[in-house]
Structures are given as structure tokens and as C-alpha cells.
Coordinates of C-alpha atoms in Angstrom, one line a residue:
M699 CA 2.2 4.4 3.0
K700 CA -0.7 5.5 5.0
A701 CA -2.1 2.3 6.3
A702 CA -3.0 0.7 9.6
T703 CA -0.1 -1.6 10.1
A704 CA 0.7 -4.3 12.7
T705 CA 3.9 -3.5 14.5
T706 CA 6.4 -5.2 16.9
Y707 CA 6.1 -2.5 19.5
D708 CA 7.7 -3.2 22.8
A709 CA 6.9 0.3 23.9
L710 CA 3.2 -0.4 24.0
V711 CA 3.7 -3.2 26.4
R712 CA 5.8 -0.9 28.6
R713 CA 4.0 2.3 27.8
A714 CA 3.9 5.3 30.1
N715 CA 4.0 4.8 33.9
W716 CA 0.7 6.5 34.4
F717 CA -1.1 3.8 32.4
G718 CA -0.8 0.9 34.9
K719 CA -2.2 -2.3 33.5
L720 CA -4.5 -1.7 30.6
F721 CA -6.7 -3.2 27.9
F722 CA -4.4 -3.1 24.9
V723 CA -4.7 -4.1 21.3
A724 CA -2.6 -7.1 20.5
A725 CA -2.7 -6.2 16.8
V726 CA -0.1 -3.6 17.5
L727 CA 2.1 -6.6 18.5
N728 CA 1.5 -8.3 15.2
C729 CA -1.7 -10.1 16.2
S730 CA -5.1 -9.6 14.8
M731 CA -7.2 -10.1 17.9
L732 CA -8.0 -8.1 21.0
M733 CA -6.1 -9.3 24.0
P734 CA -7.7 -8.0 27.3
V735 CA -5.4 -7.2 30.2
E736 CA -6.6 -6.1 33.6
A737 CA -7.5 -2.4 33.4
S738 CA -7.0 0.2 36.1
S739 CA -6.9 3.4 34.2
A740 CA -9.7 5.3 32.4
D741 CA -7.1 7.0 30.3
G742 CA -5.5 3.6 29.5
R743 CA -8.9 2.2 28.4
A744 CA -9.4 5.3 26.2
F745 CA -5.9 4.8 24.8
D746 CA -6.6 1.2 23.9
E747 CA -10.0 2.2 22.3
A748 CA -8.1 4.8 20.2
I749 CA -5.6 2.2 19.0
R750 CA -8.5 -0.2 18.2
L751 CA -10.3 2.4 16.2
G752 CA -7.1 3.2 14.3
I753 CA -6.5 -0.4 13.4
L754 CA -10.1 -0.5 12.0
G755 CA -9.3 2.6 10.0
H756 CA -11.4 5.1 12.0
Y757 CA -8.5 7.5 12.4
G758 CA -10.7 10.6 12.8
E759 CA -12.3 9.2 16.0
S760 CA -9.0 7.8 17.1
T761 CA -7.4 11.3 16.8
R762 CA -10.1 12.9 18.9
I763 CA -9.6 10.4 21.8
L764 CA -5.8 10.7 21.6
R765 CA -5.9 14.5 21.7
E766 CA -8.0 14.4 24.9
I767 CA -5.5 12.0 26.5
Q768 CA -2.5 14.1 25.3
R769 CA -4.0 17.2 26.9
K770 CA -3.8 15.5 30.2
H771 CA -0.4 13.9 29.6
P772 CA 1.4 16.3 27.2
N773 CA 4.8 14.8 27.6
D774 CA 4.0 11.1 27.2
P775 CA 6.0 9.9 24.2
Y776 CA 3.8 6.9 23.5
V777 CA 0.6 8.9 23.3
L778 CA 2.4 11.5 21.1
T779 CA 3.6 8.7 18.8
E780 CA 0.1 7.2 18.5
L781 CA -1.4 10.7 18.0
G782 CA 1.1 11.3 15.3
N783 CA 0.2 8.0 13.6
A784 CA -3.5 8.9 13.8
Y785 CA -2.9 12.3 12.2
L786 CA -0.7 10.7 9.5
N787 CA -3.5 8.2 8.5
N788 CA -6.5 10.4 8.8
Y789 CA -7.6 10.9 5.2
N790 CA -10.1 13.6 6.3
D791 CA -7.1 15.8 7.1
V792 CA -4.6 14.9 4.4
Q793 CA -3.3 18.4 3.8
S794 CA -2.2 19.2 7.3
G795 CA -2.2 15.7 8.8
T796 CA 1.4 15.0 7.8
D797 CA 2.7 18.2 9.4
K798 CA 0.7 17.6 12.6
A799 CA 2.0 14.0 12.7
E800 CA 5.6 15.1 12.3
K801 CA 5.3 17.7 15.1
C802 CA 4.0 15.0 17.5
L803 CA 6.6 12.5 16.5
R804 CA 9.5 14.9 16.8
R805 CA 8.2 15.9 20.3
A806 CA 8.0 12.2 21.2
L807 CA 11.6 11.7 20.1
E808 CA 12.8 14.7 22.1
I809 CA 11.3 13.0 25.2
D810 CA 12.4 9.4 24.3
P811 CA 14.9 9.2 21.4
E812 CA 15.1 5.4 21.8
L813 CA 11.4 4.9 20.8
G814 CA 11.6 2.8 17.6
R815 CA 8.0 3.2 16.6
A816 CA 8.3 7.0 16.7
W817 CA 11.2 6.8 14.3
V818 CA 9.3 4.5 12.0
K819 CA 6.3 6.8 11.9
L820 CA 8.7 9.8 11.2
A821 CA 10.0 7.7 8.3
E822 CA 6.5 7.3 7.1
C823 CA 5.9 11.0 7.3
S824 CA 9.0 11.6 5.1
D825 CA 8.0 9.0 2.6
A826 CA 4.5 10.5 2.4
K827 CA 6.1 13.8 1.4
G828 CA 8.4 12.1 -1.2
D829 CA 11.5 12.5 0.9
F830 CA 12.7 8.9 0.6
V831 CA 16.3 9.7 1.6
S832 CA 15.0 10.8 5.0
G833 CA 12.6 7.9 5.1
V834 CA 15.6 5.5 4.8
K835 CA 17.5 7.4 7.4
Y836 CA 14.7 7.4 10.0
A837 CA 13.7 3.8 9.3
T838 CA 17.4 2.8 9.8
K839 CA 17.4 4.7 13.1
A840 CA 14.3 2.8 14.2
L841 CA 16.2 -0.5 14.0
S842 CA 19.3 0.8 15.9
V843 CA 17.6 2.2 19.0
K844 CA 17.2 0.4 22.3
K845 CA 13.5 -0.2 21.6
P846 CA 13.6 -1.1 17.9
D847 CA 10.6 -1.5 15.7
F848 CA 10.9 -4.2 13.0
E849 CA 8.1 -2.5 11.0
A850 CA 11.1 -0.3 9.9
Y851 CA 12.2 -3.1 7.5
H852 CA 8.9 -2.7 5.6
E853 CA 9.0 1.1 5.6
R854 CA 12.6 1.2 4.6
A855 CA 12.0 -1.3 1.8
G856 CA 9.4 1.0 0.3
A857 CA 11.7 4.0 0.5
L858 CA 14.6 2.1 -1.0
S859 CA 12.4 0.9 -3.8
N860 CA 11.3 4.5 -4.6
L861 CA 15.0 5.4 -4.7
K862 CA 15.5 2.6 -7.3
R863 CA 17.6 0.6 -4.8
D864 CA 15.5 -2.5 -5.2
K865 CA 18.2 -5.0 -4.3
E866 CA 18.4 -3.5 -0.8
A867 CA 14.7 -3.2 -0.7
L868 CA 14.2 -6.9 -1.4
K869 CA 16.5 -7.8 1.5
D870 CA 14.5 -5.5 3.8
I871 CA 11.1 -6.9 2.8
E872 CA 12.4 -10.4 3.2
M873 CA 13.7 -9.6 6.6
F874 CA 10.3 -8.0 7.5
L875 CA 8.5 -11.1 6.4
K876 CA 10.8 -13.3 8.6
T877 CA 10.4 -11.1 11.7
N878 CA 6.7 -10.5 11.4
P879 CA 4.7 -13.6 12.5
R880 CA 1.5 -12.3 10.7
P881 CA 2.4 -10.4 7.6
E882 CA -0.4 -8.9 5.6
R883 CA -1.3 -9.6 2.0
K884 CA 0.0 -6.1 1.0
H885 CA 3.5 -7.1 2.2
F886 CA 3.7 -10.0 -0.2
V887 CA 2.4 -7.8 -3.0
Q888 CA 5.2 -5.4 -2.1
R889 CA 7.8 -8.2 -2.3
A890 CA 6.5 -9.3 -5.7
T891 CA 6.5 -5.7 -7.0
I892 CA 10.2 -5.3 -5.9
M893 CA 11.0 -8.6 -7.6
E894 CA 9.3 -7.2 -10.7
N895 CA 11.4 -4.1 -10.5
L896 CA 14.5 -6.3 -10.4
K897 CA 13.3 -8.2 -13.5
Q898 CA 12.9 -11.3 -11.5
Y899 CA 9.7 -12.0 -13.4
D900 CA 9.4 -15.7 -12.7
R901 CA 9.5 -15.2 -9.0
A902 CA 7.1 -12.3 -9.2
V903 CA 4.6 -14.3 -11.3
A904 CA 4.8 -17.2 -8.8
E905 CA 4.1 -14.8 -5.9
Y906 CA 1.2 -13.1 -7.7
R907 CA -0.3 -16.5 -8.6
R908 CA -0.1 -17.7 -5.0
L909 CA -1.8 -14.5 -3.9
L910 CA -4.6 -14.9 -6.5
K911 CA -5.3 -18.5 -5.2
E912 CA -5.9 -17.0 -1.8
K913 CA -8.0 -14.0 -3.1
Y914 CA -8.8 -12.9 -6.6
E915 CA -8.0 -9.3 -7.2
D916 CA -7.9 -7.5 -10.5
Q917 CA -4.8 -5.4 -9.6
V918 CA -2.8 -8.4 -8.8
V919 CA -3.8 -10.0 -12.2
Y920 CA -2.6 -6.9 -14.0
R921 CA 0.8 -7.2 -12.3
E922 CA 1.0 -10.8 -13.3
V923 CA 0.1 -9.9 -16.9
A924 CA 2.7 -7.1 -16.9
C925 CA 5.4 -9.7 -15.9
L926 CA 4.3 -12.2 -18.5
Q927 CA 4.4 -9.5 -21.2
A928 CA 7.9 -8.4 -20.1
M929 CA 8.9 -12.1 -20.5
G930 CA 7.5 -12.1 -24.0
K931 CA 4.8 -14.6 -23.0
Q932 CA 2.0 -12.9 -24.8
E933 CA -0.2 -16.0 -25.3
E934 CA 0.0 -16.7 -21.6
A935 CA -0.8 -13.1 -20.8
I936 CA -3.9 -13.4 -23.0
K937 CA -5.0 -16.5 -21.2
T938 CA -4.7 -14.7 -17.9
L939 CA -6.7 -11.8 -19.2
N940 CA -9.4 -14.2 -20.5
E941 CA -9.8 -15.3 -17.0
L942 CA -10.0 -11.7 -15.8
V943 CA -12.7 -10.8 -18.3
A944 CA -14.7 -13.9 -17.5
H945 CA -14.4 -13.0 -13.8
N946 CA -15.7 -9.5 -14.3
K947 CA -17.5 -9.0 -17.6
Q948 CA -18.4 -5.4 -16.8
D949 CA -14.8 -4.2 -16.3
D950 CA -13.8 -2.1 -19.3
T951 CA -10.2 -2.1 -18.1
G952 CA -10.0 -5.8 -18.6
Y953 CA -11.1 -5.6 -22.2
L954 CA -8.8 -2.6 -22.8
S955 CA -5.9 -4.5 -21.5
R956 CA -6.6 -7.6 -23.5
A957 CA -7.1 -5.5 -26.6
R958 CA -3.7 -4.0 -26.2
A959 CA -2.2 -7.5 -25.7
Y960 CA -3.9 -8.6 -28.9
E961 CA -2.7 -5.5 -30.8
S962 CA 0.9 -6.2 -29.7
M963 CA 0.6 -9.6 -31.3
G964 CA -0.8 -8.2 -34.5
K965 CA -4.3 -9.6 -33.9
H966 CA -6.1 -6.5 -35.0
K967 CA -9.5 -8.0 -35.4
E968 CA -9.5 -9.4 -31.9
A969 CA -8.1 -6.1 -30.6
I970 CA -10.9 -4.1 -32.3
A971 CA -13.6 -6.3 -30.8
D972 CA -12.2 -5.7 -27.3
F973 CA -11.6 -2.0 -27.9
T974 CA -15.3 -1.8 -28.9
K975 CA -16.5 -3.7 -25.9
A976 CA -14.4 -1.5 -23.6
Y977 CA -15.9 1.6 -25.2
E978 CA -19.4 0.3 -24.8
L979 CA -18.8 -0.3 -21.1
Q980 CA -17.0 3.0 -20.5
P981 CA -16.8 5.5 -23.3
S982 CA -13.2 6.9 -23.5
T983 CA -11.0 8.7 -26.0
A984 CA -8.3 6.1 -25.2
A985 CA -10.4 3.2 -26.5
L986 CA -11.4 5.1 -29.7
K987 CA -7.9 6.3 -30.4
E988 CA -6.4 2.9 -30.1
R989 CA -9.2 1.3 -32.1
A990 CA -8.7 3.9 -34.8
A991 CA -5.0 2.9 -35.0
A992 CA -6.0 -0.8 -35.3
Y993 CA -8.4 0.0 -38.1
E994 CA -5.7 2.0 -39.8
K995 CA -3.4 -1.1 -39.7
M996 CA -6.2 -3.2 -41.3
G997 CA -6.5 -0.7 -44.1
R998 CA -9.9 0.6 -42.9
R999 CA -9.1 4.3 -42.9
D1000 CA -12.8 5.1 -43.2
L1001 CA -13.5 3.6 -39.8
A1002 CA -10.3 5.1 -38.4
D1003 CA -11.4 8.5 -39.5
K1004 CA -14.9 7.9 -38.0
D1005 CA -13.4 7.1 -34.6
R1006 CA -11.1 10.2 -34.7
K1007 CA -14.1 12.4 -35.5
E1008 CA -15.9 10.9 -32.6
I1009 CA -12.9 11.8 -30.4
E1010 CA -13.2 15.4 -31.5
R1011 CA -16.8 15.4 -30.6
L1012 CA -16.1 14.1 -27.1

């Protein structure tokens, strides 16, 4: 759940008194554009630059700037919250980043326990560590404080889904999509995945197909195929995989997936052809092992044994 996310964050509009009027990034208010406001504070401009860099994914540089500001203003809960967010998302400091983030966020909440964004980010810390129970707890708190953050619906949905509480998760992601004027693609993918978990395959497929019309992505195709196969629609799954293979002829995973689909239908000859192509593109024991099994079913033990010997050599 480490990602730059747009957030309904009233606190950033009203942030610390020492800021004055600043340049601030409207993306933090669920917009994707910069929205300049009269600036009167060098620290404020630096803060906004740090936020901008974070939204662009440059969390290392964002962290450096925020640390400098935090040294001057050690008890500002808004700066502590954004510093915590930067630590949490800095992939160059994965091992200690979560711990540093949690320390900043807990300090921010000691100063201002009504700061919803800090609670959301604390939930994100817990989820990153696999503590989804605490993730739900903190995200719920983010919605009940005086300065709530509706990003909590998205974060809580993820935690609930990991706890196999997908009915509740679906309600949360639906609420998030209603309250967020500019949801990102990943949020719709999340909703479709939760539908899939609930075996609402028709709805999930419809969502995946809508997303694919907007932008073709292999991973979304694989989710659509998984739903179709779960519904017993193997022929339709094959058609979808045909499109995938045509779209990217050098992707061994596409051929491997189609081979498995053919094999599940008893079409061993077609499966073997795809296992062979997958192996040519990316030699792997998986392709050889599954091709050997297909040969065995066709009564070609000689070819199956040849593949198994090749596996031993690899």
C-alpha cells in the first residue's frame, strides 16, 4: 500500500500557523494539478515542493526537504505527518522506513489526535507490516476525528480484504469512489478484485473490461481470464488470451497462461505448442514440466522423459 495517493486533507488547507499562505499541491486535495496560492514563507514553499516531489514518486528528495523543515518546526503535526508519509513510501529505505514513519506519525498524533491524515498513514504503516487488524482500527479512527480523511475508506478496504472481510471491504471501496472526485485506476482495479474475491465474477469482468478499454494492461487481462475460468467460460478465456498474445508476442507468460487454459480443456496439442513457445521465449522448468505432463497424456512418454531430463540439466 505504499503509493502516492490523492487525499481529502483539510489539514493541508489549514496547516500550521507558521505557514501563512503558501503554494500548495492541489493533488493532495484530490486534484491532479498544481494550484498556486500566494506564498509568504520559504518553509511553506519548501513544504509544497516536498509534497509535489512525493506525488511524483521522488520520496527520497521529499524526505530530505521535510527533514530540514521538521528540524526548524519539530512539533508541527502536519510536517510530521508528511515526513512520515515520505518515509513510508521511500523504497530506497524499505527496511527502516516504516519504523521511521510510525515514529513521526505517532508524534504527530500526540500533538493533534484529531488529524485524520496521520491516522490514515498510521493505518498504512500497520498494513505494510501485515497488521491488518490495527490497519482497520486506525483507518476507522481517521473517519471519526474532527478532521477526517476519506482516504481511510480506501485503506480500510484493503485491510478488510486481507482479513477476508470482503463484503465490508466492498462497501468501503464503493464509499471511497463516491467521496473521491478523481479516483485513480488502481482504485477501480481494487474494487474489481474485491468483487472477484466475493465470486461476483460478472461484475468483476465488466469492470476489468471497462478498464482495458481505457488502457490495455496485461495484469488486468489476467484477472479477467481468472474470472472467466472461475465461471467455467474456458473458450471465452482462450479468446481473451488470444488477444493478449497478439498484443505482445514476446510475452512468455501469455503463452504459458494460454497453454494451461488449453490443457484444462484437454487440448493437449495446442497446449504443447504454447508451452514450447513460452520455453523458447523464456526457458523455465515450469514450461518443461507442464509440457512433459501434456506429452504423457498424449501417450508420448519418450518426449515427456526428454523434457524431464532437460529439467534435471537445468
